Short mmCIF file of C-alpha atoms in Angstrom, two decimals:
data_model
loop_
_atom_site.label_atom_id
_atom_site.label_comp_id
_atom_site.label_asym_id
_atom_site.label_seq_id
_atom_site.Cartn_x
_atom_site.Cartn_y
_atom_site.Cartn_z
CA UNK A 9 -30.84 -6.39 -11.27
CA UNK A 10 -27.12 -6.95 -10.13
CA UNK A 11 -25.81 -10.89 -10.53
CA UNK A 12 -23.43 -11.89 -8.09
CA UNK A 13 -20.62 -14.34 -8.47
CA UNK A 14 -17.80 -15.68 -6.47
CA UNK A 15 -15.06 -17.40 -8.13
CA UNK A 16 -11.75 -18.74 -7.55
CA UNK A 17 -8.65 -17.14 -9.47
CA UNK A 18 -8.05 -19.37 -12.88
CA UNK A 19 -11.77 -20.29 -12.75
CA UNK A 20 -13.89 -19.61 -15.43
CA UNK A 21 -17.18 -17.28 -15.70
CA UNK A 22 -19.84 -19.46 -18.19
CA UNK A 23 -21.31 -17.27 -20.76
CA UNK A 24 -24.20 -18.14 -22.90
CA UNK A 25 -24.71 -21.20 -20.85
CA UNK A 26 -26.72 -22.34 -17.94
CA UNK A 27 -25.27 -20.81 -14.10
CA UNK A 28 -23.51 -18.10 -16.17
CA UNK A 29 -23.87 -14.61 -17.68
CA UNK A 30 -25.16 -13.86 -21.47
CA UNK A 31 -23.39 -12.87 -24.62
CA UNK A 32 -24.72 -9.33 -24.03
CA UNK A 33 -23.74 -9.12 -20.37
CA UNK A 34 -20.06 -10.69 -21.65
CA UNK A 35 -20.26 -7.63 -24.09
CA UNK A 36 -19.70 -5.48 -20.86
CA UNK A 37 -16.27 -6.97 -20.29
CA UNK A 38 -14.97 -6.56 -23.87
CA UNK A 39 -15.78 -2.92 -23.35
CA UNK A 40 -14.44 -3.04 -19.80
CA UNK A 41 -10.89 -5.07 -20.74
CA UNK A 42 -8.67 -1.97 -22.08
CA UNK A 43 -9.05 -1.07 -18.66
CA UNK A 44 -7.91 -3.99 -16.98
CA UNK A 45 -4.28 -5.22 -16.03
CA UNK A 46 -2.97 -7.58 -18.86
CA UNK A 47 -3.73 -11.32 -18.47
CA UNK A 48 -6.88 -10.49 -15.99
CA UNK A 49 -9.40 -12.24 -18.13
CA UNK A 50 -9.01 -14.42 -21.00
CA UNK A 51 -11.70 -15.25 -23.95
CA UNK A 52 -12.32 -18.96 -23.91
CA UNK A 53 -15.09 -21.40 -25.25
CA UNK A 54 -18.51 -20.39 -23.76
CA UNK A 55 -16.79 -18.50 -21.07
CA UNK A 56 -14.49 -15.55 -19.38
CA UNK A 57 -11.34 -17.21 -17.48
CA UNK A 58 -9.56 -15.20 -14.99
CA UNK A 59 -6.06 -14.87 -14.31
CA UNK A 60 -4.00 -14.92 -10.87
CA UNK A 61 -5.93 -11.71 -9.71
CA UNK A 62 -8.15 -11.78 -6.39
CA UNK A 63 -10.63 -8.58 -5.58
CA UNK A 64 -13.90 -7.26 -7.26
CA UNK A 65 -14.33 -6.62 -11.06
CA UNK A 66 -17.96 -5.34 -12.04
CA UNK A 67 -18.65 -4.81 -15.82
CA UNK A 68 -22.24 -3.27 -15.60
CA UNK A 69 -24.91 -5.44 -13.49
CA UNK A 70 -22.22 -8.52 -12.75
CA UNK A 71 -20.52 -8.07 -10.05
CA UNK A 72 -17.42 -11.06 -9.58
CA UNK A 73 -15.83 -11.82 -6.52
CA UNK A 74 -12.37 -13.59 -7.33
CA UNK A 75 -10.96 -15.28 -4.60
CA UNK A 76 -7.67 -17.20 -4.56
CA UNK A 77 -7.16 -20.66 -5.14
CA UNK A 78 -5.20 -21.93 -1.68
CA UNK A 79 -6.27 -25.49 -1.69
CA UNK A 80 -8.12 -27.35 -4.41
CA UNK A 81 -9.98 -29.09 -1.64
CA UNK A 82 -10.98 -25.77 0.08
CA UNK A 83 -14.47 -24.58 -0.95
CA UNK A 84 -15.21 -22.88 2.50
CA UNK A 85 -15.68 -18.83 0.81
CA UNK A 86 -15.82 -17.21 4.30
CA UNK A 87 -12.37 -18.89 5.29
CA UNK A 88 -10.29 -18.28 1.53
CA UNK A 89 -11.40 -14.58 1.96
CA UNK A 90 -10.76 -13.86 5.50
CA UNK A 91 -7.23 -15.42 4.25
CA UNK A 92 -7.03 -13.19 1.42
CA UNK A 93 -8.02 -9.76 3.67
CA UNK A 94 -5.46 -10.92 5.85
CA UNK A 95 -2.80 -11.10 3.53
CA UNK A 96 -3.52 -7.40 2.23
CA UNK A 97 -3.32 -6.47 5.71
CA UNK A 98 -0.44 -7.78 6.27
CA UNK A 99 0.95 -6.35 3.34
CA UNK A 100 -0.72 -2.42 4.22
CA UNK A 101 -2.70 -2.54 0.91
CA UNK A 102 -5.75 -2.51 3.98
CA UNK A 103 -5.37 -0.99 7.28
CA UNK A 104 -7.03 -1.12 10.80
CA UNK A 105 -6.57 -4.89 11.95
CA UNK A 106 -9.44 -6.98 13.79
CA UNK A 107 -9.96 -9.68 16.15
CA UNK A 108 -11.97 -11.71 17.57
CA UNK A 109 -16.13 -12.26 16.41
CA UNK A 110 -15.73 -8.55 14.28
CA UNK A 111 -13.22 -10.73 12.36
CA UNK A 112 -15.09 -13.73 11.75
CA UNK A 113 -18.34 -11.72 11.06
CA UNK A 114 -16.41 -9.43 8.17
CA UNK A 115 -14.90 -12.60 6.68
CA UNK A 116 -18.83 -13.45 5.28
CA UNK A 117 -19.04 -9.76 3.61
CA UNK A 118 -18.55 -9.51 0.16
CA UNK A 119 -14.59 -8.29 -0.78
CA UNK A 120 -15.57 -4.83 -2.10
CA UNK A 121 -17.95 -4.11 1.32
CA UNK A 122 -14.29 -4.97 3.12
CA UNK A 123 -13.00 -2.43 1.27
CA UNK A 124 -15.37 -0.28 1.73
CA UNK A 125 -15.55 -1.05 5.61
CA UNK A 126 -11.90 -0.56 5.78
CA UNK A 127 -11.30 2.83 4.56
CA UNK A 128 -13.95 3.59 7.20
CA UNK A 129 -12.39 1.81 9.70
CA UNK A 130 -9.35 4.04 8.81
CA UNK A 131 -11.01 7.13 8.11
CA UNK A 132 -13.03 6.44 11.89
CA UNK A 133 -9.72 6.52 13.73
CA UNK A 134 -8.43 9.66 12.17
CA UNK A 135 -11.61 11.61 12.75
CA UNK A 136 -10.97 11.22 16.66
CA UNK A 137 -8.72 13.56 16.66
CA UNK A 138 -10.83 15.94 14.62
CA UNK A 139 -11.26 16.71 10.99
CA UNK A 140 -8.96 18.39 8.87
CA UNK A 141 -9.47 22.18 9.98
CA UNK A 142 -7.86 25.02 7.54
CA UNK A 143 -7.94 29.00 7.86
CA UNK A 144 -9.72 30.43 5.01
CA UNK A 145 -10.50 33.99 3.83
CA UNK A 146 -13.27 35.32 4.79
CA UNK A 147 -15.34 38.87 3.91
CA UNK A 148 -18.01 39.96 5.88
CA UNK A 149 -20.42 42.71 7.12
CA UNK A 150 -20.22 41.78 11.11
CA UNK A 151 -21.64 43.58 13.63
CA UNK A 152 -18.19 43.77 15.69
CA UNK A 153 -14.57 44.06 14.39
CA UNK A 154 -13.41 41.19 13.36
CA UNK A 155 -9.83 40.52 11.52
CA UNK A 156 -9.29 43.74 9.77
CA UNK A 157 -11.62 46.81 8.50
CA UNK A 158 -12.30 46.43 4.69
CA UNK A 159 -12.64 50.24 4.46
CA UNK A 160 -13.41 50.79 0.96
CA UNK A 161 -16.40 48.19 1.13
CA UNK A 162 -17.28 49.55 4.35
CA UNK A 163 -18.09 52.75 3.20
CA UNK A 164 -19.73 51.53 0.27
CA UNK A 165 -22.04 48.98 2.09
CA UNK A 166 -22.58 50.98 5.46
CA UNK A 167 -22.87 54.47 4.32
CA UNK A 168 -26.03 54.41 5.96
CA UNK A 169 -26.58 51.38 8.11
CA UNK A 170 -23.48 52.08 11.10
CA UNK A 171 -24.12 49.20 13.27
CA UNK A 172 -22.14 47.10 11.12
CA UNK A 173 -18.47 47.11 9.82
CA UNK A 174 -17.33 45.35 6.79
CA UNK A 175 -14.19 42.83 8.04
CA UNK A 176 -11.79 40.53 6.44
CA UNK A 177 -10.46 37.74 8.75
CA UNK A 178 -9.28 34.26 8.67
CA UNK A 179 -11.75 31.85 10.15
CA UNK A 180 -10.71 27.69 10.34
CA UNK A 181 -13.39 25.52 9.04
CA UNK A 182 -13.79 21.96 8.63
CA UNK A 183 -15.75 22.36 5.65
CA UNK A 184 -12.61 22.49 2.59
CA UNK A 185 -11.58 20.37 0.12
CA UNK A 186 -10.14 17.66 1.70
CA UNK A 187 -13.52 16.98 3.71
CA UNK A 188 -15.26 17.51 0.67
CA UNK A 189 -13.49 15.16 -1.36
CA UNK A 190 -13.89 12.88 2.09
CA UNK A 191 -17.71 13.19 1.60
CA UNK A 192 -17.58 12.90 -1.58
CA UNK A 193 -15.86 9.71 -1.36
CA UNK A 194 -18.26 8.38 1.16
CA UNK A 195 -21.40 9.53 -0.66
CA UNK A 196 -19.55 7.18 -3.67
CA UNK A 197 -19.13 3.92 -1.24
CA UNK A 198 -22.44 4.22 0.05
CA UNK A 199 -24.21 3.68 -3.16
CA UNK A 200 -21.93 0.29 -3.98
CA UNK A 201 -21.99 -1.25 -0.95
CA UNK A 202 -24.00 -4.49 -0.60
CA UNK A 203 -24.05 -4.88 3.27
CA UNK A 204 -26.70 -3.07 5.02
CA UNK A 205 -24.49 -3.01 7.73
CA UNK A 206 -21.93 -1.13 6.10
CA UNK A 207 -24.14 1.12 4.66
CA UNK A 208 -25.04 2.36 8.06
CA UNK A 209 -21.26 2.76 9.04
CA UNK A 210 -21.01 4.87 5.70
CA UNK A 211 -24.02 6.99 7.27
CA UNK A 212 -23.03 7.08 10.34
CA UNK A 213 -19.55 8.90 8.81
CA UNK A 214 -21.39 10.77 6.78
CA UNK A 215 -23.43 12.62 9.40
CA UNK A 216 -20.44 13.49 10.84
CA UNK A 217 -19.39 15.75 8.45
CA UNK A 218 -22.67 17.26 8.28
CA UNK A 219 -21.22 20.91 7.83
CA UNK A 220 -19.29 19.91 5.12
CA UNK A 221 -20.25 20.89 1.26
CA UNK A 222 -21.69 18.39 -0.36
CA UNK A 223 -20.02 17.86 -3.91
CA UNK A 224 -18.84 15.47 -7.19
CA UNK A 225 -15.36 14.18 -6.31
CA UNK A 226 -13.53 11.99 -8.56
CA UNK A 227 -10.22 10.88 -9.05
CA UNK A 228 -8.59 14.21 -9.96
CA UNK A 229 -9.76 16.32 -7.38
CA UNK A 230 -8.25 13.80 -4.75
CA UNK A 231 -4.83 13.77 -6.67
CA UNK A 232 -4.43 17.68 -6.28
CA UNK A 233 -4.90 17.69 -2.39
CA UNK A 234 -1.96 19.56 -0.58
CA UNK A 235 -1.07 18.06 2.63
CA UNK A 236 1.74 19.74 4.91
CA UNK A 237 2.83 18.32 8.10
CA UNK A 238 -0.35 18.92 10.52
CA UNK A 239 -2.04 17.39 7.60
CA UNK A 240 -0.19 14.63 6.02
CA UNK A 241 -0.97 11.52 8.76
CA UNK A 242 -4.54 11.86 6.84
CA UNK A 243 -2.46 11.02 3.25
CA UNK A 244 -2.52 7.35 3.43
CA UNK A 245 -6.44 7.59 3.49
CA UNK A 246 -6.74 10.03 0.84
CA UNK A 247 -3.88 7.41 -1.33
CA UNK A 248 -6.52 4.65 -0.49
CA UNK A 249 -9.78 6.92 -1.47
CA UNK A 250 -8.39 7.35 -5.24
CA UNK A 251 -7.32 3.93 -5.56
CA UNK A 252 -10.85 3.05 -4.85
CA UNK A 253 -12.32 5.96 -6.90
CA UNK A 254 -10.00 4.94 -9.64
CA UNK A 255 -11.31 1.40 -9.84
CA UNK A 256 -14.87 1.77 -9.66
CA UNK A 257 -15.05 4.10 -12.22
CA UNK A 258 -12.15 2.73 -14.37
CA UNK A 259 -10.91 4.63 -18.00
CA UNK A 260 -10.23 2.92 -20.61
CA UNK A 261 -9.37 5.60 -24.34
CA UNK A 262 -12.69 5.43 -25.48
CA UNK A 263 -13.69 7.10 -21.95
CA UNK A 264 -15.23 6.12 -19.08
CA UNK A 265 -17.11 2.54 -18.92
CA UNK A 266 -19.43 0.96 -16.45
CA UNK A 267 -17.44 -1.10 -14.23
CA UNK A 268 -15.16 -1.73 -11.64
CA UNK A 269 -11.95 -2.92 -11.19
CA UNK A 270 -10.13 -3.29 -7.52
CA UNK A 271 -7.70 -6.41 -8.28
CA UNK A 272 -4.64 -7.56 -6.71
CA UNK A 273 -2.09 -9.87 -8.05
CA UNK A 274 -1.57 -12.97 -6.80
CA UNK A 275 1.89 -13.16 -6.96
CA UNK A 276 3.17 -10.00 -6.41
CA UNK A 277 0.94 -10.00 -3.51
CA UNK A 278 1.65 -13.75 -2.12
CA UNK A 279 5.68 -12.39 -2.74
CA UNK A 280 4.54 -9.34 -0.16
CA UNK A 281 3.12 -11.62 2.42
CA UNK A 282 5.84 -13.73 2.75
CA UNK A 283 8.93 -10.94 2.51
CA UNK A 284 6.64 -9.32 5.58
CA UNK A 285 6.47 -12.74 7.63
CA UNK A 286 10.43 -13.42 6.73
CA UNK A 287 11.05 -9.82 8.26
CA UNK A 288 9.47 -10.30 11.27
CA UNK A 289 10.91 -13.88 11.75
CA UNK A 290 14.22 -11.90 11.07
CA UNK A 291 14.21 -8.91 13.36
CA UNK A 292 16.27 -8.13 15.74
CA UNK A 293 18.54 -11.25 14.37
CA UNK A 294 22.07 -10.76 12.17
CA UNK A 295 21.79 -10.83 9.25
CA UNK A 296 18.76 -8.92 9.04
CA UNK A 297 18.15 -7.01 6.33
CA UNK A 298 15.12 -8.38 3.53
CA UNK A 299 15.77 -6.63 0.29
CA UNK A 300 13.01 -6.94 -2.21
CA UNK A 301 13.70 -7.09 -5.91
CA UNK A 302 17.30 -6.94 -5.31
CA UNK A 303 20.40 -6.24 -5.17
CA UNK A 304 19.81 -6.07 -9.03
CA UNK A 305 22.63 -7.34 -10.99
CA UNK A 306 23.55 -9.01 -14.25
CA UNK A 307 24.15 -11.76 -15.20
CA UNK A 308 26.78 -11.03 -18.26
CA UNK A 309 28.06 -8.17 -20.61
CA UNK A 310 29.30 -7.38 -23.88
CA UNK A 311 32.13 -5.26 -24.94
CA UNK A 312 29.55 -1.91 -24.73
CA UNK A 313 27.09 -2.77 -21.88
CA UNK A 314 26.00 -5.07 -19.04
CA UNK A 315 23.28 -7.82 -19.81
CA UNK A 316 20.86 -9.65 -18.37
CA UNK A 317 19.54 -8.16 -15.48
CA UNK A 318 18.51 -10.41 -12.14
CA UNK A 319 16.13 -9.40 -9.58
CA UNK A 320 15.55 -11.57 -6.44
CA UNK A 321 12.29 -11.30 -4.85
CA UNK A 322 13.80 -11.62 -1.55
CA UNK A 323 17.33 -11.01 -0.39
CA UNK A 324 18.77 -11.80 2.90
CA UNK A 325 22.10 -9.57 3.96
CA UNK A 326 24.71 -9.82 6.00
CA UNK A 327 26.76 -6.25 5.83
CA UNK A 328 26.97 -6.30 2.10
CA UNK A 329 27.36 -10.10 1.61
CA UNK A 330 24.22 -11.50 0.57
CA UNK A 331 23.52 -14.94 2.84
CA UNK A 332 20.31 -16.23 1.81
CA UNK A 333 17.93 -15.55 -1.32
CA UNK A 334 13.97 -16.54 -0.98
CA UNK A 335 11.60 -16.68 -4.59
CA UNK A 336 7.76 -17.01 -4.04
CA UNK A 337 6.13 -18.81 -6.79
CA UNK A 338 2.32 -18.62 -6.64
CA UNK A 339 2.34 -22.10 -8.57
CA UNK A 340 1.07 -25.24 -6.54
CA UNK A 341 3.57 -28.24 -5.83
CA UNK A 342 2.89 -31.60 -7.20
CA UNK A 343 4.65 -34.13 -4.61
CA UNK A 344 3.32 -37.08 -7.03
CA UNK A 345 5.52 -35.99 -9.65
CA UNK A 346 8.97 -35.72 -10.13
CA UNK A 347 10.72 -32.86 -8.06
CA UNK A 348 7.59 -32.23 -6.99
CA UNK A 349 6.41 -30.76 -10.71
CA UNK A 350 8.91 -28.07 -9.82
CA UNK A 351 9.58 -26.23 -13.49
CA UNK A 352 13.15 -26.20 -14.96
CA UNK A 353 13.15 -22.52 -15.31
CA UNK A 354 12.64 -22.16 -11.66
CA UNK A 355 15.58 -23.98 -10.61
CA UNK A 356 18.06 -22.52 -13.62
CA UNK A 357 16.71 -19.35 -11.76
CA UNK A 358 18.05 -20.22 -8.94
CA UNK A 359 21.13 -21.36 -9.63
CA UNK A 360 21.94 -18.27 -11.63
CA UNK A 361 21.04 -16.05 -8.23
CA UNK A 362 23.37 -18.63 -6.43
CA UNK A 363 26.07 -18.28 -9.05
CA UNK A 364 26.11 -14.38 -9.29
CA UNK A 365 25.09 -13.46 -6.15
CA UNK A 366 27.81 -16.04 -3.95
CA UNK A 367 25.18 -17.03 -1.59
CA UNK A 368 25.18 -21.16 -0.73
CA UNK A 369 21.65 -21.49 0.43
CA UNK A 370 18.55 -20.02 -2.05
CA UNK A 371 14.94 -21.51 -1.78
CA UNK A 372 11.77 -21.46 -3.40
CA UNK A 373 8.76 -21.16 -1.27
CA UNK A 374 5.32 -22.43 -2.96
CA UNK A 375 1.78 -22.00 -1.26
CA UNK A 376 1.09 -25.11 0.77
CA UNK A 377 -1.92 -27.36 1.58
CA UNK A 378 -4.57 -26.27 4.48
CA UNK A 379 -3.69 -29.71 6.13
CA UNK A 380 -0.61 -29.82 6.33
CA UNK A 381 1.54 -27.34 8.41
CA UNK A 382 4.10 -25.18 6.90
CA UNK A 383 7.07 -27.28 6.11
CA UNK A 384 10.61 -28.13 4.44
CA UNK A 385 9.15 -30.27 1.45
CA UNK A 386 12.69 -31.36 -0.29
CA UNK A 387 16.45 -30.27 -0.87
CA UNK A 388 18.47 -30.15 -3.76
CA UNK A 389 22.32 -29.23 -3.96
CA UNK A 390 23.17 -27.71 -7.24
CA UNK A 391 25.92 -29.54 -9.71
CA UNK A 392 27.98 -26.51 -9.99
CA UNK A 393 31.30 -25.74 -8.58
CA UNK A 394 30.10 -23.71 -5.13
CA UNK A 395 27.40 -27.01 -5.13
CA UNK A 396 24.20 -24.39 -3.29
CA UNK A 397 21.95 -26.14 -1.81
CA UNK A 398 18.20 -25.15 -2.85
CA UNK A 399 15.44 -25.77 -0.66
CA UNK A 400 12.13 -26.08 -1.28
CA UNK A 401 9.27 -24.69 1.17
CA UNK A 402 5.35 -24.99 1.13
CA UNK A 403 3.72 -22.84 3.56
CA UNK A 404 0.26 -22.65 5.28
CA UNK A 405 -1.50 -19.47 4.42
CA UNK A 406 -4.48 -20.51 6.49
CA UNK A 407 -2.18 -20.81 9.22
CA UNK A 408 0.61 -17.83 8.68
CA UNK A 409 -2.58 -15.23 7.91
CA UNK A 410 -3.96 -16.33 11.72
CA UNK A 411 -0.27 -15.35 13.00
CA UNK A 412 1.55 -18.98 12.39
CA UNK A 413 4.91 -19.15 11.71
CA UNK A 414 7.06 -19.99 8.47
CA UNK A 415 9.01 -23.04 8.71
CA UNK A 416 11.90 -23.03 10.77
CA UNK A 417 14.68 -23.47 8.04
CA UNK A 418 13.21 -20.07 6.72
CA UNK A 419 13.92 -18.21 10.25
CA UNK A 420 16.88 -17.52 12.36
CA UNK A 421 18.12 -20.71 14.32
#
């Protein structure tokens, strides 16, 4: 029997304790962790405690469900991961966007029947226009010309029976390998979805590609698709269909384990969400071009080489000129404390972007509290000679992943 559990990122999993899992069941992780991204889990006392990842890890019959941690006061599971889905939409690491009851109603699903509901979602809307139909070869003894005349089977086959005429023709079919290894795929979701619901949207799929060939597809056989240009709108499905392949049935160098692993991280994807929301808040404006992780310079060199290499997370530019630099910390803000509990390395940080990169205004933008709307928290202006001034910004993610806006210092005025 499968044991569900929901958790929050940082939380830990009990083992060998009551409301947990047992030393044998924690056995299934150990074999499971070469697989994982560094610093997913950690071994504590009595327990497994996860790191700033949010998605679905199974290691044999438990199943977790990590969720992030938004607001220490926020126990409300439905409302974290509708959050959550809505920041990998907005990011494209999930596709066709909802509204309305459908929305609320997928928010109480489990995160891996959302993924699973999504590729179908996707996969739905591309099958409208058809499947993927190819020409293939074809030899056959047909009772009318068809293609060419195979002669030299023809007279071997027919020497007797002329009625027919051995032909070789082309002849499209939707049943190749890319609808195989779409079936294949499906046949895969079916069997690890919990929902009953999205079972039957699996089936429902499924029958549609009824004239298909049934067959094992794994992660391989989905790499080594070709795709040309009648085919290649249908490539961003087939990208999703081996990332999910690839994490439920995860390799570690022993081999393959029993588990799953479909993780995001929290900060790369929390840097995502907001680098999307400062774009659109940007468009059509001047300056108006985000850079990601860049322009990447360094900070110093030696007599033989350059040194030190900086990265931005977000870059606003003007021409070349950069104006405006953005960093997303996935850390939470402290406004009892001292500069808000803000860490010294974050702020020399920032000071060495303002430095190198000429720009008077950089900021650091921190995920906010659900009651309290996205907002300028403080300002600081930086003792060195071009004295920056480095703001500091918490931001709603309830709010921004149900179309809010960021805080008006971070937009055009």
């Amino acid at each position: 029997m499968i044991a569900y559990f929901t958790l929050r990122e940082r939380q830990t999993l009990p083992v060998g304790v009551s409301g947990g899992i047992s030393p044998e069941q924690a056995s299934e992780f150990a074999r499971l962790e070469p697989a994982l991204p560094p610093s997913l889990i950690e071994w504590v006392h009595n327990g497994i405690r996860f790191g700033p990842f949010c998605g679905v890890i199974r290691a044999g019959n438990v199943v977790v469900e990590l969720l992030p941690k938004i607001d220490d006061r926020d126990d409300d599971d439905s409302r974290t991961r509708g959050t959550l889905v809505a920041m990998l939409r907005e990011t494209s690491n999930l596709g066709v966007r909802r509204g309305g009851t459908a929305q609320l109603e997928m928010q109480r699903l489990h995160l891996l029947d959302q993924f699973i509901e999504d590729f179908c979602a996707s996969a739905t809307t591309l099958l409208r226009t058809g499947a993927i139909s190819v020409y293939q070869d074809q030899r056959d003894n047909l009772t009318a010309v068809r293609g060419r005349i195979d002669v030299t089977s023809n007279t071997k086959v027919n020497v007797i029976d002329r009625s027919r005429i051995y032909c070789e023709y082309s002849e499209c079919t939707v049943d190749n390998a890319h609808n195989q290894a779409l079936k294949g795929t499906l046949t895969v979701l079916r069997r690890f979805s919990k929902s009953s619901t999205v079972k039957g949207i699996v089936a429902a799929l499924l029958h549609r590609l009824d004239e298909v060939t049934s067959r094992k597809i794994g992660v391989r056989d989905i790499a080594r698709l070709p795709f040309d240009r009648l085919s290649n709108h249908w490539r961003p499905l087939f990208q999703r269909a081996e990332w999910l392949l690839r994490g439920l049935f995860p390799d570690t160098r022993s081999g393959p384990v029993d588990g799953t692993c479909l993780v995001f991280n929290m900060e790369r994807l929390f840097e995502g969400f907001i680098s999307s929301k400062l774009r659109r808040g940007w468009h059509g404006q001047t300056p108006n071009r985000i850079i990601l992780q860049g322009p990447q310079l360094h900070l110093a060199t030696t007599s033989e080489r350059v040194a030190f290499k900086l990265r931005p997370d977000m870059a606003l530019h003007d021409g070349e000129a950069v104006r405006r630099i953005f960093d997303a910390k996935w850390k939470r803000l402290d406004r009892k404390r001292p500069n808000f509990g803000i860490a010294p390395a974050d702020i020399y940080q920032l000071t060495a972007y303002a430095t190198r990169y000429g720009c008077d205004q950089v900021a650091l933008v921190f995920p906010g509290r659900a009651d309290v709307a996205s907002e300028l928290v403080g300002e600081f202006t930086l003792t060195v000679p071009s004295r920056p001034q480095v703001q500091v910004y918490a931001v709603n993610l309830f709010d921004l992943s149900r179309g809010g806006r960021l805080p008006s210092g971070m937009l055009p005025s």
